mmCIF file of N, CA and C in Angstrom:
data_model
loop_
_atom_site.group_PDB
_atom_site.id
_atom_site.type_symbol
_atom_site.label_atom_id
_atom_site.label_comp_id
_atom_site.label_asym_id
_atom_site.label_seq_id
_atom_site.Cartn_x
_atom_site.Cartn_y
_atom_site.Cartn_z
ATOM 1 N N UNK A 23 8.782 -11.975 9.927
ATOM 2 C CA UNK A 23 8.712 -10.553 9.632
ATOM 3 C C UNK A 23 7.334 -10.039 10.016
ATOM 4 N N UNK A 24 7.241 -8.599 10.302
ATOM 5 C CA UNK A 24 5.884 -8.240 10.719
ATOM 6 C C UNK A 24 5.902 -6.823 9.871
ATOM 7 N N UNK A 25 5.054 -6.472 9.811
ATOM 8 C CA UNK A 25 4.637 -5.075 8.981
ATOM 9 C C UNK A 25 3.774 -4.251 9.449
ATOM 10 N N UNK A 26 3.889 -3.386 9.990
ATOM 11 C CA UNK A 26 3.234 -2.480 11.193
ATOM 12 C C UNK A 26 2.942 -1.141 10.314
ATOM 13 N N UNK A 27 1.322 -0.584 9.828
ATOM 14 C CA UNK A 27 0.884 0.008 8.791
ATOM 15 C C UNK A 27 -0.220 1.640 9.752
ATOM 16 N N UNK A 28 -0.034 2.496 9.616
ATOM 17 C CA UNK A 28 0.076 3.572 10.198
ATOM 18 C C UNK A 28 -0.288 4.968 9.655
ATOM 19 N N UNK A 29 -0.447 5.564 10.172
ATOM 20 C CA UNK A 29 -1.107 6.832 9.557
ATOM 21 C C UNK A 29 -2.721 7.001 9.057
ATOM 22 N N UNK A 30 -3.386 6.205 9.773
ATOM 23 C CA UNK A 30 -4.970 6.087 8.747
ATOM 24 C C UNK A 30 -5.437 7.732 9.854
ATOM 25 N N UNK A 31 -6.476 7.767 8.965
ATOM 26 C CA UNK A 31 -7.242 8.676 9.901
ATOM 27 C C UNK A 31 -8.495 9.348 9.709
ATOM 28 N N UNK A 32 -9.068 10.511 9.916
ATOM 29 C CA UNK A 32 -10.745 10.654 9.807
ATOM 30 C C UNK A 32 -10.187 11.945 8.985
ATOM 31 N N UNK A 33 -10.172 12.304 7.821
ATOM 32 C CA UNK A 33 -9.978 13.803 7.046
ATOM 33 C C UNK A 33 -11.588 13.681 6.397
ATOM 34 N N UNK A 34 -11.407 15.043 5.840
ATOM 35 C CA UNK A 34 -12.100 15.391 4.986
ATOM 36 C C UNK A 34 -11.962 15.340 3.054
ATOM 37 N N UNK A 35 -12.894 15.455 3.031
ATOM 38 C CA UNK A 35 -12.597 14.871 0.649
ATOM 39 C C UNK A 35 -11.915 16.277 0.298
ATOM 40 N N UNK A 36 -10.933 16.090 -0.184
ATOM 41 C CA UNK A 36 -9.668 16.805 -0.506
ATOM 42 C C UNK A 36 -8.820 17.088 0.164
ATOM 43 N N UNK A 37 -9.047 16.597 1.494
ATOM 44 C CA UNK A 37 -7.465 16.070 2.413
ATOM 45 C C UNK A 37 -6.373 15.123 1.845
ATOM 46 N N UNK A 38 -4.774 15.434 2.515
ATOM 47 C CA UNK A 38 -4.189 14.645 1.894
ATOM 48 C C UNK A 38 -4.027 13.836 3.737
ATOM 49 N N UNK A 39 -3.271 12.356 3.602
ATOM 50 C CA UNK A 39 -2.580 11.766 4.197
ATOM 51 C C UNK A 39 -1.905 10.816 3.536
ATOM 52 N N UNK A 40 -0.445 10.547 4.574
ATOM 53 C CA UNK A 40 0.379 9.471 4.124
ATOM 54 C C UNK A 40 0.510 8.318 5.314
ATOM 55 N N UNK A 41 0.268 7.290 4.753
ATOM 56 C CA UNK A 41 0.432 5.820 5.741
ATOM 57 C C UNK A 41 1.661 5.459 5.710
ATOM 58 N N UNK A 42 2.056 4.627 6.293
ATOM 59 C CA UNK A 42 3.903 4.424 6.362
ATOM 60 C C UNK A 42 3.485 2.685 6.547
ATOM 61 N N UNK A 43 4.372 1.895 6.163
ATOM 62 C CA UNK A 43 4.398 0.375 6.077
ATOM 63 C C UNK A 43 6.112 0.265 6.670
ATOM 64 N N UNK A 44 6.263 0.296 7.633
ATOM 65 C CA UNK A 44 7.662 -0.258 8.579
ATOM 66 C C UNK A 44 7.733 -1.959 8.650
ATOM 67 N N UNK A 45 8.560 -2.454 8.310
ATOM 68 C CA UNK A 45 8.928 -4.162 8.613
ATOM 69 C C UNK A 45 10.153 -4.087 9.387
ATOM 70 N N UNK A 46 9.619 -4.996 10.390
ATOM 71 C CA UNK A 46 10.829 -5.477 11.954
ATOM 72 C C UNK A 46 10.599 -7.119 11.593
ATOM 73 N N UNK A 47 12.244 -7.345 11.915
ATOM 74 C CA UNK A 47 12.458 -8.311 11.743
ATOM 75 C C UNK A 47 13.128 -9.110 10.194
ATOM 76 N N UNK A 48 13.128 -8.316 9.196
ATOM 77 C CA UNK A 48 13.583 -8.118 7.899
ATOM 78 C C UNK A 48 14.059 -6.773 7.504
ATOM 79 N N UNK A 49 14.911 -6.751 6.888
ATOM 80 C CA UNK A 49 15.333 -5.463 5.458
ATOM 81 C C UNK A 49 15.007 -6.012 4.438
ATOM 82 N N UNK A 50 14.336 -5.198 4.307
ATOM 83 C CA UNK A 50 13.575 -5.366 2.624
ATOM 84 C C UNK A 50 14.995 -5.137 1.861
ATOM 85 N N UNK A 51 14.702 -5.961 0.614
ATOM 86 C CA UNK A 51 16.118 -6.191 -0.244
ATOM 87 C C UNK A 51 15.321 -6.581 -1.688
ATOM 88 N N UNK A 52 14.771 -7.561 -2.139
ATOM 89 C CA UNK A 52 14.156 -7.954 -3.227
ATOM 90 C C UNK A 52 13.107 -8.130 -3.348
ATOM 91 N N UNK A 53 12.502 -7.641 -1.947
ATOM 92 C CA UNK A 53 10.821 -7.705 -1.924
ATOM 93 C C UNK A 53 9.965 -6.981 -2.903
ATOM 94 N N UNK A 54 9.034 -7.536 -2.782
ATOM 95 C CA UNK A 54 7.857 -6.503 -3.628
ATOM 96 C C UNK A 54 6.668 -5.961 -2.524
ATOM 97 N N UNK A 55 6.328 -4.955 -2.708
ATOM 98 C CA UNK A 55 5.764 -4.111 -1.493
ATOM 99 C C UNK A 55 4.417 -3.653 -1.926
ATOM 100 N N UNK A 56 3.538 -4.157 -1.565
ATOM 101 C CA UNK A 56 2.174 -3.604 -1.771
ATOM 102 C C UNK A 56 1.100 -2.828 -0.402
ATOM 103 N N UNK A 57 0.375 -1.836 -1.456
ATOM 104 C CA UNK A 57 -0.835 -1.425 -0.555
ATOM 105 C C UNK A 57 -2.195 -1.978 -1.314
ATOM 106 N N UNK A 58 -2.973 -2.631 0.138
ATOM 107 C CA UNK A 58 -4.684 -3.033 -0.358
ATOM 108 C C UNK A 58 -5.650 -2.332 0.443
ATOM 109 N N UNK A 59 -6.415 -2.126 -0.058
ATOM 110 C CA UNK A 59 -7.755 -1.675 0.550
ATOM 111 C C UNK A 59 -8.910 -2.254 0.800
ATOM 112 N N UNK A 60 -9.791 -2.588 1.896
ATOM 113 C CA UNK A 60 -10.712 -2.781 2.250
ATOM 114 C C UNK A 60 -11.979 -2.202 2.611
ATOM 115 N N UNK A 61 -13.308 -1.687 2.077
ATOM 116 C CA UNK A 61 -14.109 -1.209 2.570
ATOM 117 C C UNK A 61 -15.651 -2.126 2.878
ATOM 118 N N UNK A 62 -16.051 -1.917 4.042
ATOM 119 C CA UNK A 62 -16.827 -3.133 4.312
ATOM 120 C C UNK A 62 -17.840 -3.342 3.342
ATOM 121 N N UNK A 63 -17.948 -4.776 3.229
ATOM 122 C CA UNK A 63 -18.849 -5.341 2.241
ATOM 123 C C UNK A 63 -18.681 -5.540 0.962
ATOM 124 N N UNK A 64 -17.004 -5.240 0.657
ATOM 125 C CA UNK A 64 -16.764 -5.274 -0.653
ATOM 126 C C UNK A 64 -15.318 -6.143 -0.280
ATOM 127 N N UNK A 65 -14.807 -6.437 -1.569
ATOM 128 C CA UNK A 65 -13.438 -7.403 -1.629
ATOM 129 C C UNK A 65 -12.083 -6.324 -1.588
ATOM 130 N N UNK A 66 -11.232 -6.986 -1.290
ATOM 131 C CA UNK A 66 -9.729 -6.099 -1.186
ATOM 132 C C UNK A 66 -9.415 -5.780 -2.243
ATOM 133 N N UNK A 67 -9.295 -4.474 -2.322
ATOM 134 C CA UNK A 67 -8.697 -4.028 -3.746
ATOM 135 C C UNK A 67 -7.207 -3.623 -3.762
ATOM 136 N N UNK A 68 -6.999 -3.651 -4.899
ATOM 137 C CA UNK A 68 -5.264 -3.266 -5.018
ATOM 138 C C UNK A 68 -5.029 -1.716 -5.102
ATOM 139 N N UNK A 69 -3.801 -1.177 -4.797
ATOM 140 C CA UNK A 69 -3.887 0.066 -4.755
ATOM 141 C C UNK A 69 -2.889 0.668 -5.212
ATOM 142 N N UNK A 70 -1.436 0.016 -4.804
ATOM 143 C CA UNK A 70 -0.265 0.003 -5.524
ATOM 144 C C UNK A 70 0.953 -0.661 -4.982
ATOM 145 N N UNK A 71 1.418 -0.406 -5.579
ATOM 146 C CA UNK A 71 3.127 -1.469 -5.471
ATOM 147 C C UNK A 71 4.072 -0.804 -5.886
ATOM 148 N N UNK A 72 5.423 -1.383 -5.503
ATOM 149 C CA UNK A 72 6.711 -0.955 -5.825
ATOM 150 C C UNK A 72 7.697 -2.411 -5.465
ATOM 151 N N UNK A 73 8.779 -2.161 -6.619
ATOM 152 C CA UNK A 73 9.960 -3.685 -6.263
ATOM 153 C C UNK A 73 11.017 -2.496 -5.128
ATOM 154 N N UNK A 74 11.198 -3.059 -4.225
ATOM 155 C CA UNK A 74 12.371 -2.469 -3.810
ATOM 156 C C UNK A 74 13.444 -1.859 -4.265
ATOM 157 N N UNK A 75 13.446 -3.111 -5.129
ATOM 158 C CA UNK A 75 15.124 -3.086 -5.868
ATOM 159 C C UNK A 75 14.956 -2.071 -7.112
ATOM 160 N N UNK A 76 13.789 -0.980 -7.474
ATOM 161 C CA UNK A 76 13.291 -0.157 -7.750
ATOM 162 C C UNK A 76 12.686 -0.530 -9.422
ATOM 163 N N UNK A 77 12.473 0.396 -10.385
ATOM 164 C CA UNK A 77 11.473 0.448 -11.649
ATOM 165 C C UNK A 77 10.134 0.875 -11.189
ATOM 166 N N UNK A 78 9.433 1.437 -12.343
ATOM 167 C CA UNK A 78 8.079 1.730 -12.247
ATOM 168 C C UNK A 78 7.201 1.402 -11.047
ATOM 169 N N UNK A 79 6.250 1.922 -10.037
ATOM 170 C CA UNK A 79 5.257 1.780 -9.483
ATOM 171 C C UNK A 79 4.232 1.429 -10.076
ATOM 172 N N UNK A 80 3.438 0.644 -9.913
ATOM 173 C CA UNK A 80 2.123 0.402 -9.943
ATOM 174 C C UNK A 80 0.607 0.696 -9.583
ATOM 175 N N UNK A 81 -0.133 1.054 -9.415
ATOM 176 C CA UNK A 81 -1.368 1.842 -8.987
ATOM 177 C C UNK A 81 -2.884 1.196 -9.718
ATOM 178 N N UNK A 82 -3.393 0.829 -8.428
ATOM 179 C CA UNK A 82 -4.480 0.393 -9.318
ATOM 180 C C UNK A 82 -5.489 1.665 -9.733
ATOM 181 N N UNK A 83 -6.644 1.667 -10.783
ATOM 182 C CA UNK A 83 -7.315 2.572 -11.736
ATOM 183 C C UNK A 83 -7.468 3.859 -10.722
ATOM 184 N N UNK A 84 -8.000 3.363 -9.665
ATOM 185 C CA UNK A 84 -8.760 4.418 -9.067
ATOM 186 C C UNK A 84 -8.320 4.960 -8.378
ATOM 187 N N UNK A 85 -7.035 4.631 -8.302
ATOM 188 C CA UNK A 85 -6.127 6.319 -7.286
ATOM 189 C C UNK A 85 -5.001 6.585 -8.007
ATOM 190 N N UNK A 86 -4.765 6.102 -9.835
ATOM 191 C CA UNK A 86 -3.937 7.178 -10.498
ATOM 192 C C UNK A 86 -4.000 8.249 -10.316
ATOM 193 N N UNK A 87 -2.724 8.808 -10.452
ATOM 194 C CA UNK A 87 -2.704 10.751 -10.226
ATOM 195 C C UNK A 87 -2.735 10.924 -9.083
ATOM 196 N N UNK A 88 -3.550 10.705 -7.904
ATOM 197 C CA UNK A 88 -3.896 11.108 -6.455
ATOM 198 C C UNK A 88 -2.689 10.206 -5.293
ATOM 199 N N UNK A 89 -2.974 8.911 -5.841
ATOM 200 C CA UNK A 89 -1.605 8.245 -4.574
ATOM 201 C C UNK A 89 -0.298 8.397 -5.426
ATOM 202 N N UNK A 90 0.719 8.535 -4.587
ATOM 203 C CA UNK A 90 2.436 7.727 -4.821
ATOM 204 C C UNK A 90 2.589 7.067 -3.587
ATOM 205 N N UNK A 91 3.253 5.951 -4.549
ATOM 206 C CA UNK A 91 3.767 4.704 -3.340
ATOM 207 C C UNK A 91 5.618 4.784 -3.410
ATOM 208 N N UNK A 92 6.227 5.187 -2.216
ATOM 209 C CA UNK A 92 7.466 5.401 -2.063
ATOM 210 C C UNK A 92 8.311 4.805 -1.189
ATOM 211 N N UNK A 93 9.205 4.655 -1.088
ATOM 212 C CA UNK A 93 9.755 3.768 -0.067
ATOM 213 C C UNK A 93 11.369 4.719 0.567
ATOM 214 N N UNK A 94 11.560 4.502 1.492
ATOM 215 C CA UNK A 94 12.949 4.925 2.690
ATOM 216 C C UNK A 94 13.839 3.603 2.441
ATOM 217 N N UNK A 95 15.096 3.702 2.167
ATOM 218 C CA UNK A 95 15.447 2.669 2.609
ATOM 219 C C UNK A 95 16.351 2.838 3.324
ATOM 220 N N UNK A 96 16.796 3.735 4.226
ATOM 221 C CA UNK A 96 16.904 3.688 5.611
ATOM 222 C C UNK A 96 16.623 3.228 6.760
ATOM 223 N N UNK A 97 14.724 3.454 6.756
ATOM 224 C CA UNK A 97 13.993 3.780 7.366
ATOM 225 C C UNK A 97 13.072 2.552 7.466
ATOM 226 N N UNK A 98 13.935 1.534 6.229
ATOM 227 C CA UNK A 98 13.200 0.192 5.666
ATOM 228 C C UNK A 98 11.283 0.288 6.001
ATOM 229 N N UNK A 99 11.414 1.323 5.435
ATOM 230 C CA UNK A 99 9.671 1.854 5.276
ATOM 231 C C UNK A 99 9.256 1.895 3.996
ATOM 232 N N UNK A 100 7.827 1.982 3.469
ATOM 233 C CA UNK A 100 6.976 2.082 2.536
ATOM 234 C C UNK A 100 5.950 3.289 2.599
ATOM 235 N N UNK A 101 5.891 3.891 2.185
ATOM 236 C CA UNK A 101 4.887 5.159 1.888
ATOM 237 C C UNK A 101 3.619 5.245 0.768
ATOM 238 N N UNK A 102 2.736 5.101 1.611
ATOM 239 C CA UNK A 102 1.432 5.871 0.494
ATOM 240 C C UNK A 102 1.062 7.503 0.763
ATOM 241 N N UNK A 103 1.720 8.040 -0.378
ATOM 242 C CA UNK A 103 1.176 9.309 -0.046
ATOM 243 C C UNK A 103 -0.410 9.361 -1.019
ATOM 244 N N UNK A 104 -1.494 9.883 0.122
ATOM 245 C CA UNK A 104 -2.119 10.288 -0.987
ATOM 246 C C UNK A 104 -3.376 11.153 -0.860
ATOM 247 N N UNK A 105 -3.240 11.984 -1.642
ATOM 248 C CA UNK A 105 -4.015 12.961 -1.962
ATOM 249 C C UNK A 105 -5.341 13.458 -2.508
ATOM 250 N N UNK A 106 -5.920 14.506 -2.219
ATOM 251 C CA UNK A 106 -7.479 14.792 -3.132
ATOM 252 C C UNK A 106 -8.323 13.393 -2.334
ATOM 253 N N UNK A 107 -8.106 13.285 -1.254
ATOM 254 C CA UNK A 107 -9.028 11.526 -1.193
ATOM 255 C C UNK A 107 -10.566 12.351 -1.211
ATOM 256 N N UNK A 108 -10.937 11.247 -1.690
ATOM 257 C CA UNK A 108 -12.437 11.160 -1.767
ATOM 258 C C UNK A 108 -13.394 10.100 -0.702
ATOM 259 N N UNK A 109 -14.327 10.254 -0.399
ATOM 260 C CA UNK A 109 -15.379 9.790 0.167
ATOM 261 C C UNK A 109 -15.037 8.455 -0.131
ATOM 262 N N UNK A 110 -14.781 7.548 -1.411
ATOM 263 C CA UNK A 110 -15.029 6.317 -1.740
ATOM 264 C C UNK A 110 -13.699 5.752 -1.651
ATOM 265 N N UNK A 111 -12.889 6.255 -1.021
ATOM 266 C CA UNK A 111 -11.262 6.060 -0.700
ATOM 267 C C UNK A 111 -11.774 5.542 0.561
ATOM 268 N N UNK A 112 -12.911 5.880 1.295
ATOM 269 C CA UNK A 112 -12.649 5.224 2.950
ATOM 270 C C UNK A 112 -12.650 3.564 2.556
ATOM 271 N N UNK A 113 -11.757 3.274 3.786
ATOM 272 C CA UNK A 113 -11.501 1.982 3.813
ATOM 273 C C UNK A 113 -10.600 1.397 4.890
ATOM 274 N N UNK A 114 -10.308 0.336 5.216
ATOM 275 C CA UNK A 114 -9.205 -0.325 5.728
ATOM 276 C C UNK A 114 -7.465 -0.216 4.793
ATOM 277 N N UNK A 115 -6.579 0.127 5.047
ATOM 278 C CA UNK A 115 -5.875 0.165 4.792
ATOM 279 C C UNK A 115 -4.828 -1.203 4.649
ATOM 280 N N UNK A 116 -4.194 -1.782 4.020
ATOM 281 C CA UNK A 116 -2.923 -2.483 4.490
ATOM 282 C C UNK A 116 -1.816 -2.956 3.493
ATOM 283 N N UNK A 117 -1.005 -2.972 3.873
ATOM 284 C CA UNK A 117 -0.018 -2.949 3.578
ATOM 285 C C UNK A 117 1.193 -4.823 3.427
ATOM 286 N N UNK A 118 1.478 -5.022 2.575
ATOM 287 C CA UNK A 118 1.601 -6.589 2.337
ATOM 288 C C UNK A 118 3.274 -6.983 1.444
ATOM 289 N N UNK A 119 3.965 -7.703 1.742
ATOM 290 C CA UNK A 119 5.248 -8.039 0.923
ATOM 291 C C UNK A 119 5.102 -9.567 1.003
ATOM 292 N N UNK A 120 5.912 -9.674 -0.356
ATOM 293 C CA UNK A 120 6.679 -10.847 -0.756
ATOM 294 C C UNK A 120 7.936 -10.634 -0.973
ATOM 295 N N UNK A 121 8.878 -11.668 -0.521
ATOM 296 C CA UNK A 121 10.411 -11.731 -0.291
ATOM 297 C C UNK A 121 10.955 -11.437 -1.302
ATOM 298 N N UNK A 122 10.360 -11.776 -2.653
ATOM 299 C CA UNK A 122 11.297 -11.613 -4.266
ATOM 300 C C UNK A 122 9.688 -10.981 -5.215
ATOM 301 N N UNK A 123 10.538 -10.890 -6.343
ATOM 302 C CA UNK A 123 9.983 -10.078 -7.300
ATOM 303 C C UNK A 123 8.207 -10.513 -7.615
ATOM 304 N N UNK A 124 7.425 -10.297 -8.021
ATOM 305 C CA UNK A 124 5.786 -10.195 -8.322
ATOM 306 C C UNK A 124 5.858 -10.022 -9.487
ATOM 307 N N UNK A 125 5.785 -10.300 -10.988
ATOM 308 C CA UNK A 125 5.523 -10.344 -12.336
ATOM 309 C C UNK A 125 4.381 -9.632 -12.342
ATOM 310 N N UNK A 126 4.745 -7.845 -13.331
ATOM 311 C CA UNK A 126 3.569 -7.185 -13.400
ATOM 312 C C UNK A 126 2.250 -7.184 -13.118
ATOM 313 N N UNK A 127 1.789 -8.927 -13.517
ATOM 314 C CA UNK A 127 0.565 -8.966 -14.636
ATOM 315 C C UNK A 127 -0.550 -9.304 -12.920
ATOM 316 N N UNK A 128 0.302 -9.598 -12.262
ATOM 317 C CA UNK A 128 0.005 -10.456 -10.852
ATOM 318 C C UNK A 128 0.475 -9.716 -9.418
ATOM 319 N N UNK A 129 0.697 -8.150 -9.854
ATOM 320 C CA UNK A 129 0.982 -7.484 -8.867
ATOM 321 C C UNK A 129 -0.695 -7.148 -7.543
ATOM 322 N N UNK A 130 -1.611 -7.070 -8.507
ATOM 323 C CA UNK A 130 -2.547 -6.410 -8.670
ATOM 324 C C UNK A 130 -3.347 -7.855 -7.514
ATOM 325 N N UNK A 131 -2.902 -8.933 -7.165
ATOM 326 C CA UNK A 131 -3.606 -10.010 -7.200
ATOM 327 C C UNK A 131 -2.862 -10.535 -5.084
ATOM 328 N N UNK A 132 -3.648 -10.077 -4.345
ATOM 329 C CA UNK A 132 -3.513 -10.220 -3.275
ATOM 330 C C UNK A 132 -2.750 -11.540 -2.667
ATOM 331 N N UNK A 133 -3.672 -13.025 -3.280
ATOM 332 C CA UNK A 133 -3.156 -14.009 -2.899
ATOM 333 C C UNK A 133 -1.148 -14.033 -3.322
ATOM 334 N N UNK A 134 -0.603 -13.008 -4.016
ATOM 335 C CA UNK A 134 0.731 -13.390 -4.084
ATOM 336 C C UNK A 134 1.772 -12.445 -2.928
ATOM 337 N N UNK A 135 1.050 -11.698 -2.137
ATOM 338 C CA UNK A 135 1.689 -11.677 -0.966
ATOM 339 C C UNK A 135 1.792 -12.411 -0.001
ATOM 340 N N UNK A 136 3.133 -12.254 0.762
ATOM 341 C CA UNK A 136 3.326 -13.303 1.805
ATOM 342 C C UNK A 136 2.660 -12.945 2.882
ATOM 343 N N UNK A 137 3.012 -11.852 3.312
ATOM 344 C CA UNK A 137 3.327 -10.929 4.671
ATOM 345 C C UNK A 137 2.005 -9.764 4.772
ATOM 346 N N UNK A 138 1.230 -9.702 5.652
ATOM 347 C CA UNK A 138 0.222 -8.564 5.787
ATOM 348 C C UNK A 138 0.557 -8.036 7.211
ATOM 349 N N UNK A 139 0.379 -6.606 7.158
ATOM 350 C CA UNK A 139 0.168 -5.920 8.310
ATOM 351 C C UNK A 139 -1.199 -5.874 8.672
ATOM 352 N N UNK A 140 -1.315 -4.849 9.775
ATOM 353 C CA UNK A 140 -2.557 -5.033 10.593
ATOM 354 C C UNK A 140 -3.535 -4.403 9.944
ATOM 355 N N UNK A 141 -3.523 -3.439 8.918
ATOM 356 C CA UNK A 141 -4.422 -2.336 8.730
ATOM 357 C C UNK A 141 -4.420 -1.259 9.396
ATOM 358 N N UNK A 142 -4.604 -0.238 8.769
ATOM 359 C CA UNK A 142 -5.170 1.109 8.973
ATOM 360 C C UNK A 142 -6.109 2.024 8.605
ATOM 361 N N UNK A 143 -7.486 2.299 9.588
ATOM 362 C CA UNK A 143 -8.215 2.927 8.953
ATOM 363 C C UNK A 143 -8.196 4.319 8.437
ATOM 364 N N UNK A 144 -8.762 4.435 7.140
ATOM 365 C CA UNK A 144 -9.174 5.687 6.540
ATOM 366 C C UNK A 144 -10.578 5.950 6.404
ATOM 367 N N UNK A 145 -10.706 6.961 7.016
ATOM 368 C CA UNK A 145 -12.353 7.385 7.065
ATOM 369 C C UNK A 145 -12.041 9.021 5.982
ATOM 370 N N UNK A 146 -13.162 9.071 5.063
ATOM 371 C CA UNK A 146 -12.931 10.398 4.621
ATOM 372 C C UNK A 146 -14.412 10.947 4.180
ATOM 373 N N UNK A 147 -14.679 12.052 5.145
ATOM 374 C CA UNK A 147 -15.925 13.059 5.271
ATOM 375 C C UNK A 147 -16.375 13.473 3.668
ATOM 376 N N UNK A 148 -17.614 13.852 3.588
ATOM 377 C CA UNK A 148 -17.828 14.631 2.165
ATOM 378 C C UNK A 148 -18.299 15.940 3.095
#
């Protein structure tokens, strides 16, 4: 499976954008679907999640309220919409699954994805 992650781009602080997470080669079915972030010199942070097979989203602290993480399943896509970004939102983007379910407590925790896409950058102006 591959995961091809999209939409980054150069806005300004209170721009919105949405990234899209597409997988070829799989239909997502029981996966668990995450977005991480990277900004240089610091470690990957978590950002949010969703089970396919649907219930609550997840979001890590610092983009409650501002991101939703959504998914097509048509379109067997993943969506970060997100909004109000701020300056400290720039980063590398990416986007990551595992085949079956992620236990809340360990959503948040990178090493339990299988699958990473390439990244996408977000640059955001003050």
């Amino acid at each position: 499976v591959q995961l091809q992650a999209s939409g980054g781009g150069l806005v300004q602080a209170g721009d919105s954008l949405r990234l899209s997470c597409t997988a070829s080669g799989r239909t997502f079915s029981g996966d668990t679907v995450g977005w991480f972030r990277q900004a240089p010199g610091t470690e990957r942070e978590f950002v949010a999640a969703l089970r396919w097979t649907g219930g609550n989203p997840y979001y890590g602290d610092s983009v409650k309220g501002r991101f939703t993480i959504s998914k097509d399943n048509a379109k067997n896509t993943v969506y970060l919409q997100m909004n109000n970004l701020k300056p400290e939102d720039t980063a590398v983007y990416y986007c990551a699954a595992r085949y079956n379910r992620i236990i809340a407590s360990q959503l948040d925790n990178a090493a339990m994805y299988t699958y990473w896409g390439q990244g996408t950058l977000v640059t955001v102006s003050s």
